[in-house]
Coordinates of C-alpha atoms in Angstrom, one line a residue:
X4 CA 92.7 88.3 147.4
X5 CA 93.6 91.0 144.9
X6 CA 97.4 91.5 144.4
X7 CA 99.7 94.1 141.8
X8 CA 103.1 94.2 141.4
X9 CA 105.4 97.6 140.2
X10 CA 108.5 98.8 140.9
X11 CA 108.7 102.4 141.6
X12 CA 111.5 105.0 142.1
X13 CA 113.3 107.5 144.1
X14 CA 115.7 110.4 143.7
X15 CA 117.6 112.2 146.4
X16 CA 120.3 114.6 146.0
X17 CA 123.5 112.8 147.1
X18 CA 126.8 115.3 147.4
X19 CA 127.0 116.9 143.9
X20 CA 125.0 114.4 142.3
X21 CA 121.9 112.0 142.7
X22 CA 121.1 108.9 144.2
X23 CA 118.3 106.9 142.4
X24 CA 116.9 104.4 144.6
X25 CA 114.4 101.6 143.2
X26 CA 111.5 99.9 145.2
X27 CA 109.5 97.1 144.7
X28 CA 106.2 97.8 146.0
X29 CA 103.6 94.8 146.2
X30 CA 99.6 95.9 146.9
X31 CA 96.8 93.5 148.3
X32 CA 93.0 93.7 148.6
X33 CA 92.0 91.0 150.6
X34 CA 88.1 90.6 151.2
X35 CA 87.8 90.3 155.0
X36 CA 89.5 94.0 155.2
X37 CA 86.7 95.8 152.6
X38 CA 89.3 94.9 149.9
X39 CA 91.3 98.4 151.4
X40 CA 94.9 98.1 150.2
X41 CA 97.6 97.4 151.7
X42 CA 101.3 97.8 150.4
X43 CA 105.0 96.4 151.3
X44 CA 107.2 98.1 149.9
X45 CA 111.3 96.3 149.1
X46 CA 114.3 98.7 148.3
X47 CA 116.1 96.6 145.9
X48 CA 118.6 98.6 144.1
X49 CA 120.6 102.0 143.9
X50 CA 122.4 103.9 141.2
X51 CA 124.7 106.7 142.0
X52 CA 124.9 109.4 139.4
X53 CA 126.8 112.5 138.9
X54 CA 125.1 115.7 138.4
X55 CA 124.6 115.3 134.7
X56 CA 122.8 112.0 135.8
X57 CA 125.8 109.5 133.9
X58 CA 125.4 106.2 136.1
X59 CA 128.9 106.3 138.6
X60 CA 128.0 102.5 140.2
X61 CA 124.5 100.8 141.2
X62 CA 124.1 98.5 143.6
X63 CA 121.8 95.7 144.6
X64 CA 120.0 94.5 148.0
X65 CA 121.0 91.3 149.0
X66 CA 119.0 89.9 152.1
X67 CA 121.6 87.2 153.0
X68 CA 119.5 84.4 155.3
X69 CA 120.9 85.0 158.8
X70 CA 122.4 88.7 158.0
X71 CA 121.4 91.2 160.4
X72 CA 121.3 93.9 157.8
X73 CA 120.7 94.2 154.2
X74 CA 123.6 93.7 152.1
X75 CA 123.8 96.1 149.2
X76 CA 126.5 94.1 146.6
X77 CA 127.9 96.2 143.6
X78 CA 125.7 95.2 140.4
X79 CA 128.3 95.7 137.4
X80 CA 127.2 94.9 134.0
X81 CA 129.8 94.5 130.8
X82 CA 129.2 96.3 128.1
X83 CA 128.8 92.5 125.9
X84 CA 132.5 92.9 124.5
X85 CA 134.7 91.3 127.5
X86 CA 135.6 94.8 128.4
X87 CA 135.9 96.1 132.4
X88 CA 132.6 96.0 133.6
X89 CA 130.7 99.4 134.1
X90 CA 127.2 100.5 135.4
X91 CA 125.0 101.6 132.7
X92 CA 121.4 103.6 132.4
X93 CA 119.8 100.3 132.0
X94 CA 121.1 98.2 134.6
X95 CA 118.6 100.2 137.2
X96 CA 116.2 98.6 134.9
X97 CA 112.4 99.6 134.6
X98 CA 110.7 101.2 136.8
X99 CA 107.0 103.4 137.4
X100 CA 107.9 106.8 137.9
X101 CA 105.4 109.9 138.8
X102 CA 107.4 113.3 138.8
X103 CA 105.7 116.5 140.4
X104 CA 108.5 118.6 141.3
X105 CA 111.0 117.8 138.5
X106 CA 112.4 121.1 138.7
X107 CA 112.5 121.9 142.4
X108 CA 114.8 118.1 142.8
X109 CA 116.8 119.0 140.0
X110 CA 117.9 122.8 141.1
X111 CA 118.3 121.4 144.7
X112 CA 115.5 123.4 146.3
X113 CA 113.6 119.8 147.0
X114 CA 114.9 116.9 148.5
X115 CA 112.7 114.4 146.9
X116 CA 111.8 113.9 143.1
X117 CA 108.4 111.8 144.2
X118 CA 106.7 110.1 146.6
X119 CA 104.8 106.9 146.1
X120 CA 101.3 107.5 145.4
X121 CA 101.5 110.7 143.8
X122 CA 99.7 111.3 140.6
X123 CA 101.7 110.8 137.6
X124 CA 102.7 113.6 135.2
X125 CA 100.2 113.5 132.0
X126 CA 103.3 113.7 129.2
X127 CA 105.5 111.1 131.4
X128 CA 104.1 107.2 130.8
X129 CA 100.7 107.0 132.8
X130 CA 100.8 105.0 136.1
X131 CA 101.7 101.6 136.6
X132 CA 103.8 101.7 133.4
X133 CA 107.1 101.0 133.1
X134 CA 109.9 103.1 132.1
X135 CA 113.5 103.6 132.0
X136 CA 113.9 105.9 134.4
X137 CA 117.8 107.5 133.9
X138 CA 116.7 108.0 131.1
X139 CA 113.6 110.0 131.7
X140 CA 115.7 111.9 134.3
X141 CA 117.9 113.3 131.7
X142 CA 115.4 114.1 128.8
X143 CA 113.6 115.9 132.0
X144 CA 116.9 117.6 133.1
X145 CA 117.5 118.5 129.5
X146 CA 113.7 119.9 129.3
X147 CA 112.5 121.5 132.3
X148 CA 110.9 124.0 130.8
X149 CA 108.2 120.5 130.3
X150 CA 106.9 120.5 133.5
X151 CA 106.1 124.8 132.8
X152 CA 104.1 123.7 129.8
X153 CA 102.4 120.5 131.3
X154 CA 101.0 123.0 134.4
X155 CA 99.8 125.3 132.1
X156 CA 97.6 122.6 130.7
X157 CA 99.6 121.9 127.7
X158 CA 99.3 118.1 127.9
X159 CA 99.4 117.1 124.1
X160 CA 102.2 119.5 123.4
X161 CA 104.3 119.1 126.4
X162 CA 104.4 114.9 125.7
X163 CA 105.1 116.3 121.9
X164 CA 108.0 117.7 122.8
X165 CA 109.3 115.1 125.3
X166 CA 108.8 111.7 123.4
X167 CA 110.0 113.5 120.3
X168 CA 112.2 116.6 121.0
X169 CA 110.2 118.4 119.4
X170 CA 111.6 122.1 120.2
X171 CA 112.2 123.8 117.7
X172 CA 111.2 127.7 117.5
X173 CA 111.1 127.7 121.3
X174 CA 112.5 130.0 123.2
X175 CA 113.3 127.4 126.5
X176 CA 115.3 130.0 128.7
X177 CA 112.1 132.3 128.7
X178 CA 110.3 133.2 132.3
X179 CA 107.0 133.6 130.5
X180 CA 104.4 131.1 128.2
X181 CA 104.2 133.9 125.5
X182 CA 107.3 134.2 125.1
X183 CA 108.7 130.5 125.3
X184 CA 105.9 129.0 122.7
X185 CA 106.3 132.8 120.6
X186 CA 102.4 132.8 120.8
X187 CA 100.0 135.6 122.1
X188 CA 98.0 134.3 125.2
X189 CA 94.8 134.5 123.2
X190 CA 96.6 131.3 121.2
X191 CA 98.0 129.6 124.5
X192 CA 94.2 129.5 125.3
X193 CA 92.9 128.3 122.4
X194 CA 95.6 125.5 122.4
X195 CA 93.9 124.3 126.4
X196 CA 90.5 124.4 125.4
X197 CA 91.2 121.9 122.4
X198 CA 94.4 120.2 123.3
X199 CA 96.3 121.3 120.8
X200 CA 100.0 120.2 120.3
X201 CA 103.2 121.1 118.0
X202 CA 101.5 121.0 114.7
X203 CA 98.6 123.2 116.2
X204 CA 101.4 125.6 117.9
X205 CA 103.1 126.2 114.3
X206 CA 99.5 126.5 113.0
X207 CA 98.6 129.2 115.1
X208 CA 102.5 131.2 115.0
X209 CA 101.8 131.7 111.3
X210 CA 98.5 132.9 111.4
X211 CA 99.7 135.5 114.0
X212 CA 102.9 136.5 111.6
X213 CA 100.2 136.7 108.8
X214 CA 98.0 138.3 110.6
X215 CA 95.1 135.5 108.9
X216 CA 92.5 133.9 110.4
X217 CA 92.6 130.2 111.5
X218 CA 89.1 128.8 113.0
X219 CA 88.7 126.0 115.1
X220 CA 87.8 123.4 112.2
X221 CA 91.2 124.0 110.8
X222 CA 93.1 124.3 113.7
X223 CA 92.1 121.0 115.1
X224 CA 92.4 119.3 111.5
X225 CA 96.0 120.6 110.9
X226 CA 96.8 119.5 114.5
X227 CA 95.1 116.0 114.5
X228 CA 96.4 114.8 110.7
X229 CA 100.1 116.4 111.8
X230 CA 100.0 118.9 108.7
X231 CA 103.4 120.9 107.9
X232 CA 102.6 124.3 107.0
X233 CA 105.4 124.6 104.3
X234 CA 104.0 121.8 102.0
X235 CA 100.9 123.7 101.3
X236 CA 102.4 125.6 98.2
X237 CA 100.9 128.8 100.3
X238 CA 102.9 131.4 98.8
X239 CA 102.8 129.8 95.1
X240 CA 98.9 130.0 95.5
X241 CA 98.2 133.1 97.8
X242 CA 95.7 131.1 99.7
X243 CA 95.5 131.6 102.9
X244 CA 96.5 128.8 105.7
X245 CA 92.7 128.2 106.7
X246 CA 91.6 128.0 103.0
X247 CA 94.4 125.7 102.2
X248 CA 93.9 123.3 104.9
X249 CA 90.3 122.8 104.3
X250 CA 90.3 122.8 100.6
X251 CA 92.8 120.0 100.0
X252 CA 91.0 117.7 102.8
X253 CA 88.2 118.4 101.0
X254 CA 89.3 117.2 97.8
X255 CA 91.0 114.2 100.0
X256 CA 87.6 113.0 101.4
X257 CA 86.2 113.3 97.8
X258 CA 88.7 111.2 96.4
X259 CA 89.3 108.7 99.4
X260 CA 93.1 109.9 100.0
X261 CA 95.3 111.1 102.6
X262 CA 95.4 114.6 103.6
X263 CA 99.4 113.7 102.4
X264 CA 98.4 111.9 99.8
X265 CA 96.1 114.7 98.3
X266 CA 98.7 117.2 99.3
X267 CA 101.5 115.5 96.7
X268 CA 99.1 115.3 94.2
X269 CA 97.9 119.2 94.1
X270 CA 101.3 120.0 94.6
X271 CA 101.9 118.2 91.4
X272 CA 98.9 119.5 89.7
X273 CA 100.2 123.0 90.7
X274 CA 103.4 122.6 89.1
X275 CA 101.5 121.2 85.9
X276 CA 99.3 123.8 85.6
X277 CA 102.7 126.4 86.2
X278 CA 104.1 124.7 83.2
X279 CA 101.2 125.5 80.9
X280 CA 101.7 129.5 81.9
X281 CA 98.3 129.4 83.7
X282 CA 97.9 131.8 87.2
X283 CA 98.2 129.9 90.0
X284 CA 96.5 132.8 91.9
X285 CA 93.3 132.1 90.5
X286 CA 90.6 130.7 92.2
X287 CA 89.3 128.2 89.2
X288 CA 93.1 127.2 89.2
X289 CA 94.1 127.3 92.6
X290 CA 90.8 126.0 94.1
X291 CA 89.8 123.6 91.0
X292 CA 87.2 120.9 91.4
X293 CA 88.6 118.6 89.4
X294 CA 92.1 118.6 90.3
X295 CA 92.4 114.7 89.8
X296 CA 90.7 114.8 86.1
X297 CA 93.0 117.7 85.1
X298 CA 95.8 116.3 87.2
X299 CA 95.4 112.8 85.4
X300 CA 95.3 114.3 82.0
X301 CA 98.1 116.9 81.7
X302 CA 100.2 114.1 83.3
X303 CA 99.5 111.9 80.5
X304 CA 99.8 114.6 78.0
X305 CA 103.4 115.3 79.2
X306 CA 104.5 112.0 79.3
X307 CA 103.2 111.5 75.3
X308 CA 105.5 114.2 74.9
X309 CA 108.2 113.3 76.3
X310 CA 107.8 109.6 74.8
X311 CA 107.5 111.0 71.5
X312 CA 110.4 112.8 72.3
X313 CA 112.7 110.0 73.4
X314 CA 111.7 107.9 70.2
X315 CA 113.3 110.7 67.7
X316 CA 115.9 110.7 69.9
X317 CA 116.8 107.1 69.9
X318 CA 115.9 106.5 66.0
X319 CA 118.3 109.6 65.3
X320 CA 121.0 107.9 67.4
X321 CA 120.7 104.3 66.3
X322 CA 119.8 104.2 62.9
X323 CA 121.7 101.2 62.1
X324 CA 118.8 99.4 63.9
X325 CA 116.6 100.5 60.7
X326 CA 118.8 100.0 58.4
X327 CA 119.5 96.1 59.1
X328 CA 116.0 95.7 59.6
X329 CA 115.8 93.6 56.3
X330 CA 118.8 91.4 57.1
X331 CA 117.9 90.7 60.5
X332 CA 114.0 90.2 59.1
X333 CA 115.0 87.3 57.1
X334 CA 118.1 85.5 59.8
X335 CA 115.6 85.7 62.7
X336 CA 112.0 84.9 60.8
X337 CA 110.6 81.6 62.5
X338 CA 106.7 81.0 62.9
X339 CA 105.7 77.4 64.6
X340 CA 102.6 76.6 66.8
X341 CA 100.8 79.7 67.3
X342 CA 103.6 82.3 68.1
X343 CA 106.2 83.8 65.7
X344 CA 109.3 86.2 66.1
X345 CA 108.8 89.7 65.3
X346 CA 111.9 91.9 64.4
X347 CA 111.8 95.5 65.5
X348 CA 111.8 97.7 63.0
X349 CA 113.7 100.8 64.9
X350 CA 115.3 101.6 67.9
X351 CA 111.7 103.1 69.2
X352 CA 109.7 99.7 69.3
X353 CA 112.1 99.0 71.6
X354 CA 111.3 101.8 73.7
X355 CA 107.5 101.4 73.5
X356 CA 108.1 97.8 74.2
X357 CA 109.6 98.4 76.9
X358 CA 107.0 101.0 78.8
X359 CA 104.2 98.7 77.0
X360 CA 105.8 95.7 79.4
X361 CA 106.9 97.9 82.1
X362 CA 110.5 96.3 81.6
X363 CA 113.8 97.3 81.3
X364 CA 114.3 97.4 77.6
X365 CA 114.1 100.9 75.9
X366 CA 114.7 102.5 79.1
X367 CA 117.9 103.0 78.8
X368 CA 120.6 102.9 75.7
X369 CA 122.0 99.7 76.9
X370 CA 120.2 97.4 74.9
X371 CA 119.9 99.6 71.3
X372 CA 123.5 100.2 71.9
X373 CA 124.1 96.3 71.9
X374 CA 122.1 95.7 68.7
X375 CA 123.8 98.6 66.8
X376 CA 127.4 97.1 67.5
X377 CA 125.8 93.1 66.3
X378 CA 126.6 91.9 69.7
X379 CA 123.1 91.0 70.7
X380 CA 119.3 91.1 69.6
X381 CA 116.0 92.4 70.7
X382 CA 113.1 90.3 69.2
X383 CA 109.7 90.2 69.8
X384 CA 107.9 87.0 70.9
X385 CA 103.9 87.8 69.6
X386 CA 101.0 85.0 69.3
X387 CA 100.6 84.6 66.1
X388 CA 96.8 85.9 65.8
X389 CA 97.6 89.1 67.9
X390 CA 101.0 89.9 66.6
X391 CA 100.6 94.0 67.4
X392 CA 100.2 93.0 71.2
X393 CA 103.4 93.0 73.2
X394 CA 103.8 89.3 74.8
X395 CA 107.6 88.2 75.5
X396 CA 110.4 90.4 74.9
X397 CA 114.2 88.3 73.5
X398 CA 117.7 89.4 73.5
X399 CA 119.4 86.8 71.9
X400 CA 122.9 86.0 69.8
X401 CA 123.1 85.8 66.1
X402 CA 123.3 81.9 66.5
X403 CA 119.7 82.4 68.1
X404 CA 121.0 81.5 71.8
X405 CA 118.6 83.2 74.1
X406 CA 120.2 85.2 76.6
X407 CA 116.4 86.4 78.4
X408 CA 113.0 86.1 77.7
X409 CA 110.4 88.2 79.6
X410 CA 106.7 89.2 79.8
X411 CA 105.4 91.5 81.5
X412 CA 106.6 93.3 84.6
X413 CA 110.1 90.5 84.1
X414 CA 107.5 87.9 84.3
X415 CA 107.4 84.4 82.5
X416 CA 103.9 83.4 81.8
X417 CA 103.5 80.0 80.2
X418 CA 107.1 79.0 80.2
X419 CA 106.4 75.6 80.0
X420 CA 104.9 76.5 76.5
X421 CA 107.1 79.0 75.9
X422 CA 110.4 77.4 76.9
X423 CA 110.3 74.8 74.7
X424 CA 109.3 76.7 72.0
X425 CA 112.1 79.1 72.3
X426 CA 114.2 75.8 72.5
X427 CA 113.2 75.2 68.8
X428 CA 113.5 78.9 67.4
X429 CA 117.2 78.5 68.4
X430 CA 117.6 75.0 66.8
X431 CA 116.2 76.7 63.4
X432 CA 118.6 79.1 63.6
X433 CA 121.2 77.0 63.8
X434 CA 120.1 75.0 61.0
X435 CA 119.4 78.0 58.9
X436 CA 123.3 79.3 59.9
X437 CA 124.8 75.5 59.0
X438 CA 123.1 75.9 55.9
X439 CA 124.4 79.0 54.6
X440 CA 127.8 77.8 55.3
X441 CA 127.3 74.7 53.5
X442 CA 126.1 76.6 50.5
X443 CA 128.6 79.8 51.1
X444 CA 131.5 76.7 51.1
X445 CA 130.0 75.1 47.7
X446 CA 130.1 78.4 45.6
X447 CA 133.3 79.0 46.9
X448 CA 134.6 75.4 45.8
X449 CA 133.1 76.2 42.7

């Protein structure tokens, strides 16, 4: 024997409002009937709702042993705070819902919503799945324009619009297609034949305002990938939505991106090439084959400049930094065991330190500010046979207390080496500071 379990559902105009009635409906193939199905069908619960479909009570079948009748008992469910108990959407719970004649039920000119059996609608959850289905009622009362676009063979667009509310630019209190989607009927066509949704829809609008082109390639590939239209940079470049569209998945697939991925990047590239006073209407510019090469190499171009920039900047601000370079040279000096301290010579190591490391020193002022007011020190940890190679970057107090030590990317590699190490460095300092007070203390007795 063959057995499936679903719950189904109901509506029926009830006064002003509705009644939403839920069944459980058990089906059985058994081999000595040809496997032919047979189905018993339950009632076990009903919602009342008022004509905007907010749950007014629910209640639930109770088939006391004995009774006579059903019992129907009032199901009230809390809202989880201790507060007077109310019905709410979910307490109908799930259900399988198939709706033909959404707007007929809803404008009173049909008594029922569905009847079991019927084929689902295409843009509702398919049959035998499970939905919440006050919900569904209300995003269809809120939409019935859906079940207008769903006839007219609009699947894709018409579950578009209801899992995602996806309306904008529709006119929903139009009579005809034209008008509600703003498309001639030559589009509306197109959009059956390829099942073609929002994205597509926009697609196609523009082309008709613009009075361009758009073929079926780059319909279907602005429509399947989800492509805005106002991303494209189309009226920086002149290109035309088609050309566009094709060009930059084309550069995509050559360089294993995203069609968004690629988009950022020519949009980018664009505003690079802008900067250098070149015409973005063009074809070798606007069209380019090697967007990434000339993309990769303006960028790093810029950023030289702006680095070299920021270093002036900083060694015009904090020259203090240069100018105790000798007295801070000779307090912090300390080579032991392969590594040795190097001493920045102005604020810029700092900065190139810090984009060497990809840390936070140099990025700001913060720590240049803290060196040119004596409070604390940036120092360089280097091995002592590559000491032009960024390893460990210090900040430590005069008395050689180290306040952080980091590598690369705030990384500690080799602590255990390291630590110790560091644990010296600060002894000799000490000892280097005791002394000069012991011999600053004798000339003075002297």
């Amino acid at each position: 024997m063959l057995r499936r379990e679903e719950y189904t559902g109901i509506i029926q105009r009830y006064g002003d409002g509705f009644v939403l009635r839920r069944f459980y409906v058990l089906t059985t193939r058994r081999k000595e009937t040809d496997y032919v199905p047979v189905k018993a069908i339950l009632e076990t619960r009903r919602m009342i709702m008022d004509k905007h479909l907010n749950p007014l009570a629910c209640y639930e079948h109770d088939d006391r042993q004995g009774s006579v009748a059903p019992c129907w008992n009032p199901k009230l469910v809390t809202d989880g705070y201790g507060y007077p108990p109310t019905p709410r959407i979910k307490c109908f719970e799930y259900a399988v819902m198939y709706t033909a004649n959404i707007r007929e039920v809803m404008s009173g000119k049909n008594k029922w919503l569905a009847k079991l059996g019927e084929k689902g609608s295409l843009f509702l959850p398919g049959e035998g799945e499970e939905i919440y289905p006050v919900e569904t009622l209300k995003k269809m009362k809120a939409n019935a324009f859906l079940e207008y676009v769903e006839r007219a063979g609009l699947i894709k667009l018409a579950r578009q619009i209801f899992n995602y509310g996806k309306t904008e630019e529709l006119n929903t209190s139009a009579g005809r297609m034209t008008d509600l989607l703003n498309v001639t009927g030559n589009s509306i066509a197109r959009m059956k034949r390829g099942n073609i949704g929002y994205y597509g829809l926009k697609a196609l609008r523009y082309a008709e305002q613009h009075d361009e082109m758009l073929g079926d390639e780059a319909l279907k590939l602005i429509d399947d990938k989800e492509i805005n239209i106002q991303p494209l940079q189309l009226d920086r470049t002149g290109l035309t939505l088609q050309k566009a569209v094709l060009y930059i998945n084309k550069m995509a697939m050559r360089s294993r991106r995203t069609f968004g991925q690629m988009n950022t990047r020519y949009r980018d590239y664009l505003d690079l090439a802008q900067e250098r006073g070149m015409d973005l209407h063009d074809d070798i510019v606007r069209r380019s084959s090697k967007v990434d090469e000339l993309h990769d190499r303006w960028s790093e171009e810029k950023q030289k400049a702006k680095d070299a920039k920021r270093e002036k900047a900083v060694d015009r601000k904090y020259k203090r930094i240069a100018q105790d370079l000798s007295i801070n040279k000779g307090h912090f000096h300390y080579e032991a065991k392969g590594f040795c301290i190097v001493v920045p010579e102005k604020a810029s190591d700092l900065v190139r330190e810090g984009r060497i490391l990809h840390h936070c020193v140099g990025a700001s002022d913060r720590y240049m500010k803290k060196m040119t007011e004596r409070e604390s020190f940036i120092l360089f940890l280097r091995r002592e046979h590559q000491q032009e190679s960024p390893y460990y970057t210090l900040e430590c107090t005069w008395e050689g207390r180290i306040l952080q030590a980091y590598s690369e990317y705030d990384r500690k590699p080799d602590y255990e080496v390291i630590g110790p190490w560091l644990q010296r460095f600060t002894r000799a300092i000490q000892k280097k500071i005791a002394k000069e007070n012991t011999q600053k203390l004798m000339q003075e007795a002297i």
